[in-house]
CSV table of C-alpha atoms in Angstrom, one decimal:
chain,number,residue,atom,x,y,z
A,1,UNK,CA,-15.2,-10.5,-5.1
A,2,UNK,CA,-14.2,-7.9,-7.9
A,3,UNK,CA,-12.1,-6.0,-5.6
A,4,UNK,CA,-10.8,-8.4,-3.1
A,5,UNK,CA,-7.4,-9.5,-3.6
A,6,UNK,CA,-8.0,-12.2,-1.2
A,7,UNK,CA,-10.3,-13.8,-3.5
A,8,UNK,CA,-7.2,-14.1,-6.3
A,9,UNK,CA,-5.1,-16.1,-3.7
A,10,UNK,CA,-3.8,-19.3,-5.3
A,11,UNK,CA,-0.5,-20.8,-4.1
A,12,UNK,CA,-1.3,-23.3,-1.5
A,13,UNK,CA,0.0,-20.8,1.9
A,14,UNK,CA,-2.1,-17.6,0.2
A,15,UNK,CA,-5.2,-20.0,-0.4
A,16,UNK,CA,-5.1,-20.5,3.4
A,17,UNK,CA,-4.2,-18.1,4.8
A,18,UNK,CA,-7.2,-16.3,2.3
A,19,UNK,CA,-9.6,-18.5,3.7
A,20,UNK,CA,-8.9,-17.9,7.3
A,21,UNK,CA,-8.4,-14.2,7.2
A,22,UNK,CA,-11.0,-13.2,4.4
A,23,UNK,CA,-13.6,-12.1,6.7
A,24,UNK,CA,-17.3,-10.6,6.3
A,25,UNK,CA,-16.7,-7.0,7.6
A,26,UNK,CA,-20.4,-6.7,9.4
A,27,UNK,CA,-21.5,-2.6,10.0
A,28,UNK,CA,-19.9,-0.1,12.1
A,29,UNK,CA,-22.1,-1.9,14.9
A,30,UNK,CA,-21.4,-5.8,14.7
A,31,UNK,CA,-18.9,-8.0,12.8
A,32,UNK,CA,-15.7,-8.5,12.5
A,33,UNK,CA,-14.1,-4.8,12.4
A,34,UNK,CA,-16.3,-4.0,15.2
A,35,UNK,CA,-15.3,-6.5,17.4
A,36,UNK,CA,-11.7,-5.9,16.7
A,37,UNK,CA,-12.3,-2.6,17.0
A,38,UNK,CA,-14.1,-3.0,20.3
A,39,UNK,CA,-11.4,-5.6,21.6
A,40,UNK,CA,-8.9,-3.4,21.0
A,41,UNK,CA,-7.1,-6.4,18.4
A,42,UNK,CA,-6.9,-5.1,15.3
A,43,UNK,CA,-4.5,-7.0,13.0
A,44,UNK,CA,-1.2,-4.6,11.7
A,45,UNK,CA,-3.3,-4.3,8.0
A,46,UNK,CA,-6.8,-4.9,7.5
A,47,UNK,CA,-8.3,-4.2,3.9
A,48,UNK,CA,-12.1,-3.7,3.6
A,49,UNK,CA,-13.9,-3.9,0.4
A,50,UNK,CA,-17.3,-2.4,0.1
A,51,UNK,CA,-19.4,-4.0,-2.1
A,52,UNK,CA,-20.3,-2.9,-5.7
A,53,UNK,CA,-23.6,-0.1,-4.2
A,54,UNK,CA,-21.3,0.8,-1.5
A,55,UNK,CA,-18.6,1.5,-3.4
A,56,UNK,CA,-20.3,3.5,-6.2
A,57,UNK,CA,-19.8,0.9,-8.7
A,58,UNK,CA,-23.7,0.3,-9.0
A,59,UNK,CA,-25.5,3.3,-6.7
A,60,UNK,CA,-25.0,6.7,-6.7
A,61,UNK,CA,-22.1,8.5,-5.1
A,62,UNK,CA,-24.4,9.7,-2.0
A,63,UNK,CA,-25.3,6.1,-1.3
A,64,UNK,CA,-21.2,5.4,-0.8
A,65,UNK,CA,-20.9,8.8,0.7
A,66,UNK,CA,-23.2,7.9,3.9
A,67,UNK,CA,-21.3,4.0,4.0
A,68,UNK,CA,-18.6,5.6,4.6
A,69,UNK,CA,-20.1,8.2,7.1
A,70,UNK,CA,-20.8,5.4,9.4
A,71,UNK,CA,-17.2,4.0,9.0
A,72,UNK,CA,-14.9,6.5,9.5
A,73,UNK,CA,-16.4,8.3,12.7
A,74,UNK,CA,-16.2,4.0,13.7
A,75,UNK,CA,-12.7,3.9,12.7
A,76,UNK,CA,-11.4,7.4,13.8
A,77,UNK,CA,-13.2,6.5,17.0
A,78,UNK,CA,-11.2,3.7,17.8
A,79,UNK,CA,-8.6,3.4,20.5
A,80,UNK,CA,-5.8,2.3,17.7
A,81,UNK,CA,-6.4,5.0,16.2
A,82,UNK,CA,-6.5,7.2,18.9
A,83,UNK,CA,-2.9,6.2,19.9
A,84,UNK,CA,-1.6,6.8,16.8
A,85,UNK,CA,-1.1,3.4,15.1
A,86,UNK,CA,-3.7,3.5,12.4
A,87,UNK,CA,-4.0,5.4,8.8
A,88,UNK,CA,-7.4,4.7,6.8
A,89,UNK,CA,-6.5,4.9,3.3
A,90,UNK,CA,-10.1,5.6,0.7
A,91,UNK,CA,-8.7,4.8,-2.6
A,92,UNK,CA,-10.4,4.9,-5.8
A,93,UNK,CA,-9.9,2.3,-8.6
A,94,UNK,CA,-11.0,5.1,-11.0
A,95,UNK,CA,-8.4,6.9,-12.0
A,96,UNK,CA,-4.5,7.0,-12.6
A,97,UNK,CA,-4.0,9.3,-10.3
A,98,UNK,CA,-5.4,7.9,-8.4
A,99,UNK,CA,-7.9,10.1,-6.4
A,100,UNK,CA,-7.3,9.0,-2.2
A,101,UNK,CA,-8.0,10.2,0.9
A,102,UNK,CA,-6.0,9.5,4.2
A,103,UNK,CA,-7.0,9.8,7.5
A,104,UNK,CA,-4.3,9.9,9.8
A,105,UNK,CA,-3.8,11.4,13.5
A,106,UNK,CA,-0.1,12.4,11.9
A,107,UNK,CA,-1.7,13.8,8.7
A,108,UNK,CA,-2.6,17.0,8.7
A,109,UNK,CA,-5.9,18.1,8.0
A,110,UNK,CA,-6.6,19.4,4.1
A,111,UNK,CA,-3.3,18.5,3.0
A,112,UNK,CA,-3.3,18.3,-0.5
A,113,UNK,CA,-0.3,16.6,-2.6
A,114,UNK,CA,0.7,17.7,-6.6
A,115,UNK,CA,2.5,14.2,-6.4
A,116,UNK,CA,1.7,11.6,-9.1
A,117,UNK,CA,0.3,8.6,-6.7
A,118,UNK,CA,-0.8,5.3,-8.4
A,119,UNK,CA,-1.9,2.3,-7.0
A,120,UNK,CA,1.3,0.8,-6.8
A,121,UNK,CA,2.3,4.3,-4.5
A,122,UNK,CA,-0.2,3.1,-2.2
A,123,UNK,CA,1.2,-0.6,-2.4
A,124,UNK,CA,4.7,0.6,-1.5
A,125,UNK,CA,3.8,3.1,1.5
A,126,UNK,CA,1.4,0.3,2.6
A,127,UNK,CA,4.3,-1.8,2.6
A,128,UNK,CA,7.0,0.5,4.6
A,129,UNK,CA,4.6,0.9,7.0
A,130,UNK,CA,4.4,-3.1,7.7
A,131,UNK,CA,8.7,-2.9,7.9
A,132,UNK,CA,8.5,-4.9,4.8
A,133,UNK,CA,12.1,-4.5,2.7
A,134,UNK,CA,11.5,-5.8,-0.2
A,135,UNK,CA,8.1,-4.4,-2.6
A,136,UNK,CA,6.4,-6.2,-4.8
A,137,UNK,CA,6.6,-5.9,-8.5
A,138,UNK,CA,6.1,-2.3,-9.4
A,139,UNK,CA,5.9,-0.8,-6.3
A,140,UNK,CA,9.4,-1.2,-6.3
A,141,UNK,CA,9.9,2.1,-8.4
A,142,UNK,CA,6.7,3.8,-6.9
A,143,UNK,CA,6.5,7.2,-5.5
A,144,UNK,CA,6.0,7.0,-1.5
A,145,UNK,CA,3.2,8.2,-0.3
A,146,UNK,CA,4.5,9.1,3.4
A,147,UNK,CA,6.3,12.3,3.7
A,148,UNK,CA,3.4,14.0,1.8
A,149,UNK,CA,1.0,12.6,4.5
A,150,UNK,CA,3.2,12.7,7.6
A,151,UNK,CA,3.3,8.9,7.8
């Protein structure tokens, strides 16, 4: 729960909405992720939270490494992806700025960026890329991420 926002849902809509959409993400193999994957029916965002070993909160930086070895080949694998529609965003909570990497068919590999990204950077591209107009709270002023990463 520490890093879901779904869990932090509390007007009446959200709270709903949380509880219908706030899924257990399964392996690379079965679950939910898989079978959208597989189905082809992924929703336009989708926000996966390892948890705490996985993420390197509470195991070593390998352990998360090889999680995310089994994901990404899954992901990058998928026919979304494949056709262009997807970018996998690995963000840290770490740091301001915020270390990230982005796995994109349009980015190009190594590409580095000097740019100052925050969290709320990754708020506001995620954003534009959902056609959404109007950001909230500080992504507003944020830095986009998307002509550094050919988004």
């Amino acid at each position: 729960m520490k890093h879901n926002p779904a869990a932090y849902c509390t007007g009446m809509g959200d709270r709903a909405a949380c509880q219908t959409d706030d899924v257990a993400l399964g392996t690379p193999d079965k679950g939910a992720l898989a079978d959208a994957l597989d189905q082809d029916i992924l929703p336009a965002f989708s926000f996966v939270t390892p948890d705490l070993c996985h993420d390197t909160h509470n195991c070593n930086v390998a352990t998360g490494d090889k999680w995310l070895g089994k994901w990404i080949p899954r992901l990058t694998a998928s026919a979304a992806y494949r056709s262009g529609t997807t970018a996998i965003f690995v963000a840290s909570d770490e740091y301001t700025p915020m270390p990230s990497i982005v796995v994109s068919p349009s980015t190009p590999a190594g590409s580095i960026s000097d740019s100052p990204f925050d969290h709320y950077s990754l708020v506001r591209t995620t954003e534009e890329l959902l056609g959404i107009q109007e950001f909230l709270g500080r992504a507003a002023q944020a830095t986009n991420m998307r002509s550094v990463l050919g988004l």
